[in-house]
PDB file of C-alpha atoms and ligand atoms in Angstrom:
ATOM      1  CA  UNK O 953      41.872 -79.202 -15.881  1.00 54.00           C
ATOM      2  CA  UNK O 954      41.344 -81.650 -18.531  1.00 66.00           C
ATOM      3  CA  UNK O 955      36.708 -81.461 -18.876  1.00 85.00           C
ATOM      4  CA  UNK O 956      35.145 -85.240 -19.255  1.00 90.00           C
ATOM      5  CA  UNK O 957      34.819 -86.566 -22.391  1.00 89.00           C
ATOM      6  CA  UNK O 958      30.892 -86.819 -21.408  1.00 96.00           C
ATOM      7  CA  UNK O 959      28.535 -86.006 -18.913  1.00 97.00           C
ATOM      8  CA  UNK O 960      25.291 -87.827 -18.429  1.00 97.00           C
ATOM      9  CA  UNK O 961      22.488 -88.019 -15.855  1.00 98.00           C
ATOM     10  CA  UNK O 962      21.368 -91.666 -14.779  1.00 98.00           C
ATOM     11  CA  UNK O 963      19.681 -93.006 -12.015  1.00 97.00           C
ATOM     12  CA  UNK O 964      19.069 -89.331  -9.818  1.00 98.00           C
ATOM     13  CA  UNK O 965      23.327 -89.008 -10.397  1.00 98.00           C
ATOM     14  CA  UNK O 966      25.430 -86.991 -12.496  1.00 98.00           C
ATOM     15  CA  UNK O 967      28.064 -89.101 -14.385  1.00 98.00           C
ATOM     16  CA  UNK O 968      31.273 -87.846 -15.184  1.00 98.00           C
ATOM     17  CA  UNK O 969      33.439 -89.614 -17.904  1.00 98.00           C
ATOM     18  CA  UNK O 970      36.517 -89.016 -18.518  1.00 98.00           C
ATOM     19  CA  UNK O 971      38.772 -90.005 -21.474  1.00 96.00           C
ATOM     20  CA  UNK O 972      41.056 -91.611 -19.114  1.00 97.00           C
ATOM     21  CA  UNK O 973      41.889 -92.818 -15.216  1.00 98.00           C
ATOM     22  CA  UNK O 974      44.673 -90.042 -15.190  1.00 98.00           C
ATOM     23  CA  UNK O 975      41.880 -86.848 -15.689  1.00 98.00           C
ATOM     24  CA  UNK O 976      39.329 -88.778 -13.674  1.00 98.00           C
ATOM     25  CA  UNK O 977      41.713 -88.275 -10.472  1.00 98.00           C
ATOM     26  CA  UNK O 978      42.889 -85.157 -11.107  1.00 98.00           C
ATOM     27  CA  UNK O 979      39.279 -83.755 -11.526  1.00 98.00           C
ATOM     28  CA  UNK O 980      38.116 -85.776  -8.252  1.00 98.00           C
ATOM     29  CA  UNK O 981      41.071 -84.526  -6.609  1.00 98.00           C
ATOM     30  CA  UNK O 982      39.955 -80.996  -7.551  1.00 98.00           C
ATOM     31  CA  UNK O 983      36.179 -81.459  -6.285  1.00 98.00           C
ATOM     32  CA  UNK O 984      37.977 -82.938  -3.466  1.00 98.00           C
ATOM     33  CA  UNK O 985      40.113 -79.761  -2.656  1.00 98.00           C
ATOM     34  CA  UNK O 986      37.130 -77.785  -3.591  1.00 98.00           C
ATOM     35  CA  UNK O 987      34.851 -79.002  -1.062  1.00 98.00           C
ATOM     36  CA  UNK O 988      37.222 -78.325   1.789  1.00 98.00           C
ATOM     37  CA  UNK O 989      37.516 -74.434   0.489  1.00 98.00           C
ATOM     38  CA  UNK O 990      34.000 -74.370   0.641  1.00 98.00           C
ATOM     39  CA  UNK O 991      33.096 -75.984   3.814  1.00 98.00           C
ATOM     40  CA  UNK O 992      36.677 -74.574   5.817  1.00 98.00           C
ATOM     41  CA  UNK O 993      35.131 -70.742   4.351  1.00 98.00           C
ATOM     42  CA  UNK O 994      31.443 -71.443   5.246  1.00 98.00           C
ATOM     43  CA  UNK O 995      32.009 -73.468   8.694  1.00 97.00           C
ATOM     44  CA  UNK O 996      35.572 -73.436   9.443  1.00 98.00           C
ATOM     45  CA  UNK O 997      36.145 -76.710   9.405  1.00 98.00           C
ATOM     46  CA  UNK O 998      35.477 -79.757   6.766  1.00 99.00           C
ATOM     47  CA  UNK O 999      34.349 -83.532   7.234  1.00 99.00           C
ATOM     48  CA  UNK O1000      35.629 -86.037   4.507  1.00 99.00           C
ATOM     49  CA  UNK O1001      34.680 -89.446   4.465  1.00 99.00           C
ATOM     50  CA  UNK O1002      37.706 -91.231   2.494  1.00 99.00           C
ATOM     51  CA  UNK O1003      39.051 -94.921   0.707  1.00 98.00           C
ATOM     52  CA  UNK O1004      41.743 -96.616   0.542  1.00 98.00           C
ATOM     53  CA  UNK O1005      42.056 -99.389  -2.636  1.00 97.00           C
ATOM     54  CA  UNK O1006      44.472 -98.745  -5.922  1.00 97.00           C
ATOM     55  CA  UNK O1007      41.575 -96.326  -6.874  1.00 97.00           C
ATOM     56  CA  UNK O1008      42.383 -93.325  -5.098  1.00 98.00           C
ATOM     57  CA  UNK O1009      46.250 -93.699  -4.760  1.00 98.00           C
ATOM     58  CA  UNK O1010      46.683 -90.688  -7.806  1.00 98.00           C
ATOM     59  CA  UNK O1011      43.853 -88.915  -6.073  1.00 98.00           C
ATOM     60  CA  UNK O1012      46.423 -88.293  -2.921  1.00 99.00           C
ATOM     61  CA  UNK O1013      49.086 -87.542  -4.595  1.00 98.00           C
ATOM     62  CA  UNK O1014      47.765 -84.644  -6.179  1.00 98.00           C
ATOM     63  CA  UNK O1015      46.080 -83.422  -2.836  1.00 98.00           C
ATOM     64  CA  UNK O1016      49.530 -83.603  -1.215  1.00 99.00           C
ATOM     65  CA  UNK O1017      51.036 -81.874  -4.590  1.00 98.00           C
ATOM     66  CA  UNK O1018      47.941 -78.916  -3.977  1.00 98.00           C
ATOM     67  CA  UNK O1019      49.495 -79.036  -0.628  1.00 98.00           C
ATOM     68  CA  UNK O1020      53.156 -78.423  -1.110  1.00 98.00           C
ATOM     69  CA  UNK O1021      52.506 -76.295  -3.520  1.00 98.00           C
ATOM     70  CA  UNK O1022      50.413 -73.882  -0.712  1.00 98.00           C
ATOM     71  CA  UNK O1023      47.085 -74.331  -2.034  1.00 98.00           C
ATOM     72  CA  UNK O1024      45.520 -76.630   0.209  1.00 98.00           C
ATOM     73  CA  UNK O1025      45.473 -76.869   4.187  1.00 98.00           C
ATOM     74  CA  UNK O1026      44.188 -79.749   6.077  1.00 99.00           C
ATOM     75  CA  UNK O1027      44.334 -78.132   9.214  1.00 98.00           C
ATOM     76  CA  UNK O1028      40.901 -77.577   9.096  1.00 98.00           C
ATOM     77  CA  UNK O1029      39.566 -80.655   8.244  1.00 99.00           C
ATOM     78  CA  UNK O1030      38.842 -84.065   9.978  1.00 98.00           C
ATOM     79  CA  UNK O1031      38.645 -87.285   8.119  1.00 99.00           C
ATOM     80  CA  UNK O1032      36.643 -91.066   8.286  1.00 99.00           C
ATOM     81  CA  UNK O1033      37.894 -93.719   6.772  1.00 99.00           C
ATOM     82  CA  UNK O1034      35.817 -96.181   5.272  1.00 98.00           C
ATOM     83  CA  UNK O1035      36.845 -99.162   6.172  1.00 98.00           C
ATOM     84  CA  UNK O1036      39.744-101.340   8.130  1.00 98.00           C
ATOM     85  CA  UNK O1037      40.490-105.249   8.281  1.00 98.00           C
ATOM     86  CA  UNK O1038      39.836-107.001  11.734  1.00 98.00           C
ATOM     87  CA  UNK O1039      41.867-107.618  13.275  1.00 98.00           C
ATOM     88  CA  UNK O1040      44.586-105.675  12.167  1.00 98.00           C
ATOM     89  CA  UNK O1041      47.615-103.490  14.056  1.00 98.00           C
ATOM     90  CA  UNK O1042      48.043-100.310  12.728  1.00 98.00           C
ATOM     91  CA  UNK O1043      51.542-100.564  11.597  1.00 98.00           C
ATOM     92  CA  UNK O1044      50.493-103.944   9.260  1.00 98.00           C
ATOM     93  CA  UNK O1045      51.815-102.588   5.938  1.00 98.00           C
ATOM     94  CA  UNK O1046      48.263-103.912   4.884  1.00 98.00           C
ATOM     95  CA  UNK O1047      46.239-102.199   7.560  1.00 98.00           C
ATOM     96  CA  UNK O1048      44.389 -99.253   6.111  1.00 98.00           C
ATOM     97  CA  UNK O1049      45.624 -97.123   8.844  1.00 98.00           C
ATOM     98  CA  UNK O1050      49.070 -97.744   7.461  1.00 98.00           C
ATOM     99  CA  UNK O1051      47.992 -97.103   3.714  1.00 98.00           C
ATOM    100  CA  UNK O1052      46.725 -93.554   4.643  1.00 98.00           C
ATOM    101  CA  UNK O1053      49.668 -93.066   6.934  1.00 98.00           C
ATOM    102  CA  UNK O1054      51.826 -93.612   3.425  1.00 98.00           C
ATOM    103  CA  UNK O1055      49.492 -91.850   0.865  1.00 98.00           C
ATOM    104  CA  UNK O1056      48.124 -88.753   2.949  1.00 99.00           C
ATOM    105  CA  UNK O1057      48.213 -88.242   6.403  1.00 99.00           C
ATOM    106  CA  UNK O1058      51.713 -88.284   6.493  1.00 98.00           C
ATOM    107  CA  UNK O1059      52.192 -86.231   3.772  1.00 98.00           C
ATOM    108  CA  UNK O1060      50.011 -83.142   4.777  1.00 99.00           C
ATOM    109  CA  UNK O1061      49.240 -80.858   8.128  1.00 98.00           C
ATOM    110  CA  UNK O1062      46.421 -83.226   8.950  1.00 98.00           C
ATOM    111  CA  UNK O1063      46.522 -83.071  12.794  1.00 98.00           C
ATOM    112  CA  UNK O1064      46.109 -87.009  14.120  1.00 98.00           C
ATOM    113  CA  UNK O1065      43.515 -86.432  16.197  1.00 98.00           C
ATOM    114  CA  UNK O1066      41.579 -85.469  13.580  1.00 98.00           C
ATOM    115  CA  UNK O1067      41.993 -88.417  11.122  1.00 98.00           C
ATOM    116  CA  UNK O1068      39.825 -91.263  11.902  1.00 98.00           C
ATOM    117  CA  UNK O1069      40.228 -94.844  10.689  1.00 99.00           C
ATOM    118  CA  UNK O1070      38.227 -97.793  12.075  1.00 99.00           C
ATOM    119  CA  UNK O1071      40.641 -99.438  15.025  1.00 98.00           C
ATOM    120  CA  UNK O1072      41.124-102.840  14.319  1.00 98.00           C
ATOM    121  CA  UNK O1073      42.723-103.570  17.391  1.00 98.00           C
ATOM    122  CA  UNK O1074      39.875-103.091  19.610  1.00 98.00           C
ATOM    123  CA  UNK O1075      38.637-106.218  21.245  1.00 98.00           C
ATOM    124  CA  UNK O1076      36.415-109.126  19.424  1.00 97.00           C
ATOM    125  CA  UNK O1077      33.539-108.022  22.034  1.00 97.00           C
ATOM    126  CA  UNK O1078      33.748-104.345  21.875  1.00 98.00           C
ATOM    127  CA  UNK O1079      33.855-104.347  18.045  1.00 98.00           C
ATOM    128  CA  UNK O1080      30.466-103.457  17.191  1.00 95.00           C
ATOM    129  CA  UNK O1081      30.466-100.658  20.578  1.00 98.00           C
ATOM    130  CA  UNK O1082      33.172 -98.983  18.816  1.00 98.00           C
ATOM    131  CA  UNK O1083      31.591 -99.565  15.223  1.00 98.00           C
ATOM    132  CA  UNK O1084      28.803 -97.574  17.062  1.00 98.00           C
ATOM    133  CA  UNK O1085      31.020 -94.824  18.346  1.00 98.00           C
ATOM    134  CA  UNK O1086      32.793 -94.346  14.946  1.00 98.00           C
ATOM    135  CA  UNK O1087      29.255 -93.147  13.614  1.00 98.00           C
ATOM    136  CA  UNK O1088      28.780 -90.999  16.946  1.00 98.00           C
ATOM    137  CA  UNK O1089      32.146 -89.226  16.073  1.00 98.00           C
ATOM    138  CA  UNK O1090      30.694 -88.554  12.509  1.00 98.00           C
ATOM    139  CA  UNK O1091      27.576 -87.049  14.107  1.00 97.00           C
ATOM    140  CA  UNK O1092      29.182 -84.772  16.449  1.00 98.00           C
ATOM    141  CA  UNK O1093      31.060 -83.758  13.521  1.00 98.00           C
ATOM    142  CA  UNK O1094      28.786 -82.414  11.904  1.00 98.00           C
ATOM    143  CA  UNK O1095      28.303 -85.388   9.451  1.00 98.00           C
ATOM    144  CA  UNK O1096      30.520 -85.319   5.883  1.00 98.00           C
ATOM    145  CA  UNK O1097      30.179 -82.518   3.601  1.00 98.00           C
ATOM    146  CA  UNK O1098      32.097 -85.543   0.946  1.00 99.00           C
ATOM    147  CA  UNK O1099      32.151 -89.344   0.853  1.00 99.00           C
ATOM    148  CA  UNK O1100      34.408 -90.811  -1.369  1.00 99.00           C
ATOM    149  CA  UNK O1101      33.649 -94.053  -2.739  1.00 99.00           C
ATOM    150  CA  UNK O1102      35.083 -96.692  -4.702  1.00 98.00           C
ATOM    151  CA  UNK O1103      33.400 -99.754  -6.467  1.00 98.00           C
ATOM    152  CA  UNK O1104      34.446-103.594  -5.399  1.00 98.00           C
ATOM    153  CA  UNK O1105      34.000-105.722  -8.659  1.00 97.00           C
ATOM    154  CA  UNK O1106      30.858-107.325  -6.818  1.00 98.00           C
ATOM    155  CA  UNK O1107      29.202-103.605  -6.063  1.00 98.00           C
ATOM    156  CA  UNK O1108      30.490-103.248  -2.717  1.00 98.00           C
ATOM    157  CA  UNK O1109      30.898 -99.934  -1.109  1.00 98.00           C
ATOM    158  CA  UNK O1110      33.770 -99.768   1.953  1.00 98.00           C
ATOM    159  CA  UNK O1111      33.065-103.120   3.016  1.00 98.00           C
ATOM    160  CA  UNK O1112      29.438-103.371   2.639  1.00 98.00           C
ATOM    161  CA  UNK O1113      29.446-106.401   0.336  1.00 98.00           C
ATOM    162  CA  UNK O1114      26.432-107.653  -1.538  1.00 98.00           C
ATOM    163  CA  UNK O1115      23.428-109.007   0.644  1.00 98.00           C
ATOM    164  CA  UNK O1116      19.842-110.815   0.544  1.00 98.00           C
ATOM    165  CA  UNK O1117      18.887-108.623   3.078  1.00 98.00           C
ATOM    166  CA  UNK O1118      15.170-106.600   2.458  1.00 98.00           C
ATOM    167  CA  UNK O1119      16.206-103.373   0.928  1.00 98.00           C
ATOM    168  CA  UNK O1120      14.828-101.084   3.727  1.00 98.00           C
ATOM    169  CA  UNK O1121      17.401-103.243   6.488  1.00 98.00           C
ATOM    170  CA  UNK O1122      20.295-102.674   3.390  1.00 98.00           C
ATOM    171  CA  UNK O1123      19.930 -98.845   3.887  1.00 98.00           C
ATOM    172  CA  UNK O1124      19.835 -98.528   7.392  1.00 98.00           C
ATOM    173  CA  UNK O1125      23.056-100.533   7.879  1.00 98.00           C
ATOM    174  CA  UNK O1126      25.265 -98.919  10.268  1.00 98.00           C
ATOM    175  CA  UNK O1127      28.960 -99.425  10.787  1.00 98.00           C
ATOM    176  CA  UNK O1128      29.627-102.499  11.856  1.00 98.00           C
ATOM    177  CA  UNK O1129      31.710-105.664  11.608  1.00 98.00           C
ATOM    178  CA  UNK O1130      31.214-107.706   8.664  1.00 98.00           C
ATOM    179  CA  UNK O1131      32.557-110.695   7.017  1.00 98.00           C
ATOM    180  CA  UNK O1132      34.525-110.476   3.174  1.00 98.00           C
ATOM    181  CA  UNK O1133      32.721-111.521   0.090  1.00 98.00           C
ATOM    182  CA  UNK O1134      35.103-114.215  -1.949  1.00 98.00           C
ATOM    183  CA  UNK O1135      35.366-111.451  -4.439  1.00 98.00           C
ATOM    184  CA  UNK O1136      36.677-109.119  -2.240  1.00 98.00           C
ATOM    185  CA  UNK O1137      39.045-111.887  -0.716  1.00 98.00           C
ATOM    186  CA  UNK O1138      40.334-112.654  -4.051  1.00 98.00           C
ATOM    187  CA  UNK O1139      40.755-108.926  -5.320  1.00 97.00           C
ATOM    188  CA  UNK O1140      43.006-108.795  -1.601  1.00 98.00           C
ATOM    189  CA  UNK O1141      45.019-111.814  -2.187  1.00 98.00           C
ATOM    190  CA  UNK O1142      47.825-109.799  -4.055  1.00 97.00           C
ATOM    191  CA  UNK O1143      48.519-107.300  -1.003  1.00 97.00           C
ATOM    192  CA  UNK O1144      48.460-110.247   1.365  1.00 98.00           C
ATOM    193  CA  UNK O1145      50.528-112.897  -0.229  1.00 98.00           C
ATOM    194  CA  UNK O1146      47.373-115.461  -1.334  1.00 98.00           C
ATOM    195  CA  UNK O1147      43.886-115.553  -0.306  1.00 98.00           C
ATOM    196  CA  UNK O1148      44.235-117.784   2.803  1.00 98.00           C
ATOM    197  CA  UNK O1149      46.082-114.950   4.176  1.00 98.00           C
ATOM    198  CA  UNK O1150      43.786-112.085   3.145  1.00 98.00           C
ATOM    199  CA  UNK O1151      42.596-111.363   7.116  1.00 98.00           C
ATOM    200  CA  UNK O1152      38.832-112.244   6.472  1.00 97.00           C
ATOM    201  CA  UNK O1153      36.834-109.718   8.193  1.00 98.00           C
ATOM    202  CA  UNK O1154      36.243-105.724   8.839  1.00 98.00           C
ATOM    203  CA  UNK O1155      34.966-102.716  10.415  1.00 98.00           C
ATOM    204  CA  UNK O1156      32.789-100.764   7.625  1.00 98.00           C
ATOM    205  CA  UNK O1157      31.182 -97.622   7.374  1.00 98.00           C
ATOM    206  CA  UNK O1158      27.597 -98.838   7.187  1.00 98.00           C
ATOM    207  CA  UNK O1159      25.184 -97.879   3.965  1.00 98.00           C
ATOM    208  CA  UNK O1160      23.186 -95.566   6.389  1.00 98.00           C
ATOM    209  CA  UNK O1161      26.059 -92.887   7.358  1.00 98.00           C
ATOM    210  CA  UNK O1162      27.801 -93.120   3.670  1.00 98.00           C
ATOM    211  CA  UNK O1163      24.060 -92.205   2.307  1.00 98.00           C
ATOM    212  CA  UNK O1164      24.024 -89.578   5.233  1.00 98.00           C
ATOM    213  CA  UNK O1165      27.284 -87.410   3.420  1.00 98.00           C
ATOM    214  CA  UNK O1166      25.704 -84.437   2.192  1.00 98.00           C
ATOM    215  CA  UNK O1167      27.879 -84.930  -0.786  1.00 98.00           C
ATOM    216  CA  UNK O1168      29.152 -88.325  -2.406  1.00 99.00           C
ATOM    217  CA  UNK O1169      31.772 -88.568  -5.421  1.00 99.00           C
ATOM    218  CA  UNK O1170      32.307 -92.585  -6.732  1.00 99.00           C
ATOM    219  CA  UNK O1171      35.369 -93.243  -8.423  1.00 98.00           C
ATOM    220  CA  UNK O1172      35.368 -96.193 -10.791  1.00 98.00           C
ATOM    221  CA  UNK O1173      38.445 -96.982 -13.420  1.00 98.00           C
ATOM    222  CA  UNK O1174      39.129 -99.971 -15.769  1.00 98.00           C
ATOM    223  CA  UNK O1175      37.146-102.502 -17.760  1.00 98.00           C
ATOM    224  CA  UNK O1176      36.671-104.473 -14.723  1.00 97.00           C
ATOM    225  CA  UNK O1177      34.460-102.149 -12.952  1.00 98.00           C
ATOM    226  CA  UNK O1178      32.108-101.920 -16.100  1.00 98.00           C
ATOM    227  CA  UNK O1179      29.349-104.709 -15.249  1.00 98.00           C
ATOM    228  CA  UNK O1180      29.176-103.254 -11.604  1.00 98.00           C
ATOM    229  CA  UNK O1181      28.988 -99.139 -12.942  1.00 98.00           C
ATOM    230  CA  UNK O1182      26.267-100.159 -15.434  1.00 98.00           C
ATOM    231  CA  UNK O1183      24.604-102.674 -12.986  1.00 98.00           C
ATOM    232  CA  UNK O1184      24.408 -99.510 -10.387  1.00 98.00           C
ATOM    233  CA  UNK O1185      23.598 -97.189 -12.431  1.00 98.00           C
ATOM    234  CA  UNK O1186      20.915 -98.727 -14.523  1.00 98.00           C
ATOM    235  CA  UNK O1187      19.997-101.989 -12.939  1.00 98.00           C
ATOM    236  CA  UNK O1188      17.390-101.745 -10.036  1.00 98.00           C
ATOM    237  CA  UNK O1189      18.410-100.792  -6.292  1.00 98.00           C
ATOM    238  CA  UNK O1190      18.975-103.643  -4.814  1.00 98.00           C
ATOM    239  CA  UNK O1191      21.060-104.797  -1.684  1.00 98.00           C
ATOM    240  CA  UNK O1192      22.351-107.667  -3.971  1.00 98.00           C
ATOM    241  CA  UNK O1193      24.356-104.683  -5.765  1.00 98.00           C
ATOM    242  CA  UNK O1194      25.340-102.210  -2.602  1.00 99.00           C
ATOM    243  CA  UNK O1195      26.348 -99.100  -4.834  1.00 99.00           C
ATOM    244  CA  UNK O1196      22.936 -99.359  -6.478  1.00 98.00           C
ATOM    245  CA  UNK O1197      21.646 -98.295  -3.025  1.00 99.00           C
ATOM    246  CA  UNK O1198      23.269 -94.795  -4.040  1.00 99.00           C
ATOM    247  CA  UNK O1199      20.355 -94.320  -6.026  1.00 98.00           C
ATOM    248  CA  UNK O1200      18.297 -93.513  -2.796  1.00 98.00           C
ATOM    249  CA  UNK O1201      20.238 -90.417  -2.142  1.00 98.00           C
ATOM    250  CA  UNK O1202      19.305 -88.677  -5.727  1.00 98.00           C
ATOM    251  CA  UNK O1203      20.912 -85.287  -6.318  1.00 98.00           C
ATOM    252  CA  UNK O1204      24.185 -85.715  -4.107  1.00 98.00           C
ATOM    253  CA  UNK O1205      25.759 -88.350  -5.918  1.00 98.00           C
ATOM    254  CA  UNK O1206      28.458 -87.907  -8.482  1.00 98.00           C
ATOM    255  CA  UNK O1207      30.001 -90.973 -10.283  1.00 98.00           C
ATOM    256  CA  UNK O1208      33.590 -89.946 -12.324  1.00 98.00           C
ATOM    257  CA  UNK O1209      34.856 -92.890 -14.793  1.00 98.00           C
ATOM    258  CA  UNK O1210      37.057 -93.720 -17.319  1.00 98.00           C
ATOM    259  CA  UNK O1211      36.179 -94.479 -20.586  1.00 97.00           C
ATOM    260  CA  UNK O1212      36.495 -98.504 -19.482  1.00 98.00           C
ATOM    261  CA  UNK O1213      34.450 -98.631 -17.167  1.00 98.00           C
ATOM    262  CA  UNK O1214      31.588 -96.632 -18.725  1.00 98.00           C
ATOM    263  CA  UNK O1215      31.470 -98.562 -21.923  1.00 97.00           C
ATOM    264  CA  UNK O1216      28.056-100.749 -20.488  1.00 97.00           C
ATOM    265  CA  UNK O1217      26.469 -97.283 -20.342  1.00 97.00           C
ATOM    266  CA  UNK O1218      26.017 -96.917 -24.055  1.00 80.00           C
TER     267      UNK O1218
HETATM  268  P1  PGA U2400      40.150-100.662  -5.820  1.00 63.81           P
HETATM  269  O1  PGA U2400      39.012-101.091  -4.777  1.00 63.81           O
HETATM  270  O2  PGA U2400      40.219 -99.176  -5.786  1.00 63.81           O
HETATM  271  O3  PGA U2400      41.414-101.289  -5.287  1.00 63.81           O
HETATM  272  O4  PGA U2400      39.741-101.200  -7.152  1.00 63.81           O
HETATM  273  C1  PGA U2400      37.788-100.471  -4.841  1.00 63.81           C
HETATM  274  C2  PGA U2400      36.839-101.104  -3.840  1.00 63.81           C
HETATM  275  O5  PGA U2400      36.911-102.328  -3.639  1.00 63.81           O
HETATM  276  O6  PGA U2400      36.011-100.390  -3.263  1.00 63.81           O
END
């Protein structure tokens, strides 16, 4: 496995950066695959939180590769996914059900019941009951031995866009349903066709039960992540910023990038 290019500690993380977006996967993909060893061995079983987004596409395929190739079982491990549009059917090509149907769950011996993603089919009025019950199914889980994470553009982490909220309400958030941030509308419009058809709201894992994972790996690749990575990771914490709130959890937070989108970290 190809080692980063640099390692550096900032902000209570360890930063991983790799010459390119190519080794960055791979190596995530490896913690990934590492974790569940670990946890299946020590507990039986292993929690991931995951994401959807261009980010992670390479990371799957080389989980499913690991997987074919008889070095990695997902029968042992459950999964949460981030986030989901509301509303949205599950067989939308743009639902995030549908995107992990296409780059995972259908490609390994994940068994359904046992790979979660926000419903957004459930009704207007029982939207935050189930937001509620998604973090009760975490919980009874056990709680995630990995979150994975990508960065919006704005900061955003799942769907939990930027906010003037007080900082203590910011990291107690729970999963909820939330409106888009024009950013993330805009960085949607491609998959949907324009922005007046990007469906405008979510379900999102709330800042509270992603800083609950007992371990959390951020992915961020390209130049256009760079003002948000260095913003995060050596701005203040602030809800205007939502993956500077990852500073809170120091210790369990590792951040792998590529060479573009460190180059604000000097
Ligand atoms: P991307 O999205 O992987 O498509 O860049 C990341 C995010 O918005 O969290």
């Amino acid at each position: 496995m190809s080692a980063p290019a640099r390692a550096l500690e900032l902000a209570g993380a360890s930063v991983l950066v790799f010459e390119d977006a190519a080794s960055a996967c791979r190596h995530a993909a490896d913690r990934i695959a590492g974790v569940i060893r670990d946890a299946v061995g020590l507990r039986g079983k292993a929690v991931l939180g995951l994401a959807t987004g261009g980010t992670p596409i390479p990371i799957y395929d080389r989980l499913v590769a690991l997987y074919q190739a008889g070095e990695l079982s997902f029968a042992d491990v459950s999964t949460y996914n981030l986030d989901e549009y509301y509303p949205i059917h599950p067989s939308d090509p743009n639902s995030y059900r549908a995107y992990m149907h296409r780059h995972l769950f259908g490609r390994v011996d994940i068994a359904p019941n046992r790979a979660h993603v926000l419903d957004g089919t459930v009704p207007d009025s029982f939207a935050d009951a189930h937001a509620a019950e998604f973090d009760r199914w975490i919980a009874a889980d056990g709680g995630l031995d990995l979150q994975l994470l990508g960065i919006g553009r704005n900061g955003h982490i799942g769907f939990n866009e930027p906010t003037n909220l007080p900082l203590e309400t910011a990291l107690n958030l729970p999963t909820r349903l939330v409106d888009l941030h024009p950013v993330t509308v805009a960085d949607a419009a491609k998959d949907f066709g324009g922005e007046s058809r990007v469906v405008p709201r979510a379900l999102t894992v709330g800042v509270a039960p992603i800083l609950a994972a007992r371990s959390i790996l951020i992915l961020a690749l390209g130049a256009g992540k760079a003002e948000a990575v260095t913003r995060a990771l050596t701005g203040p914490m602030t809800p205007s910023l939502p993956a500077s709130l990852l500073q809170s959890a120091p210790g369990r937070v590792t951040w792998m990038l590529d060479a573009a989108a460190a180059r604000g970290l000097g």
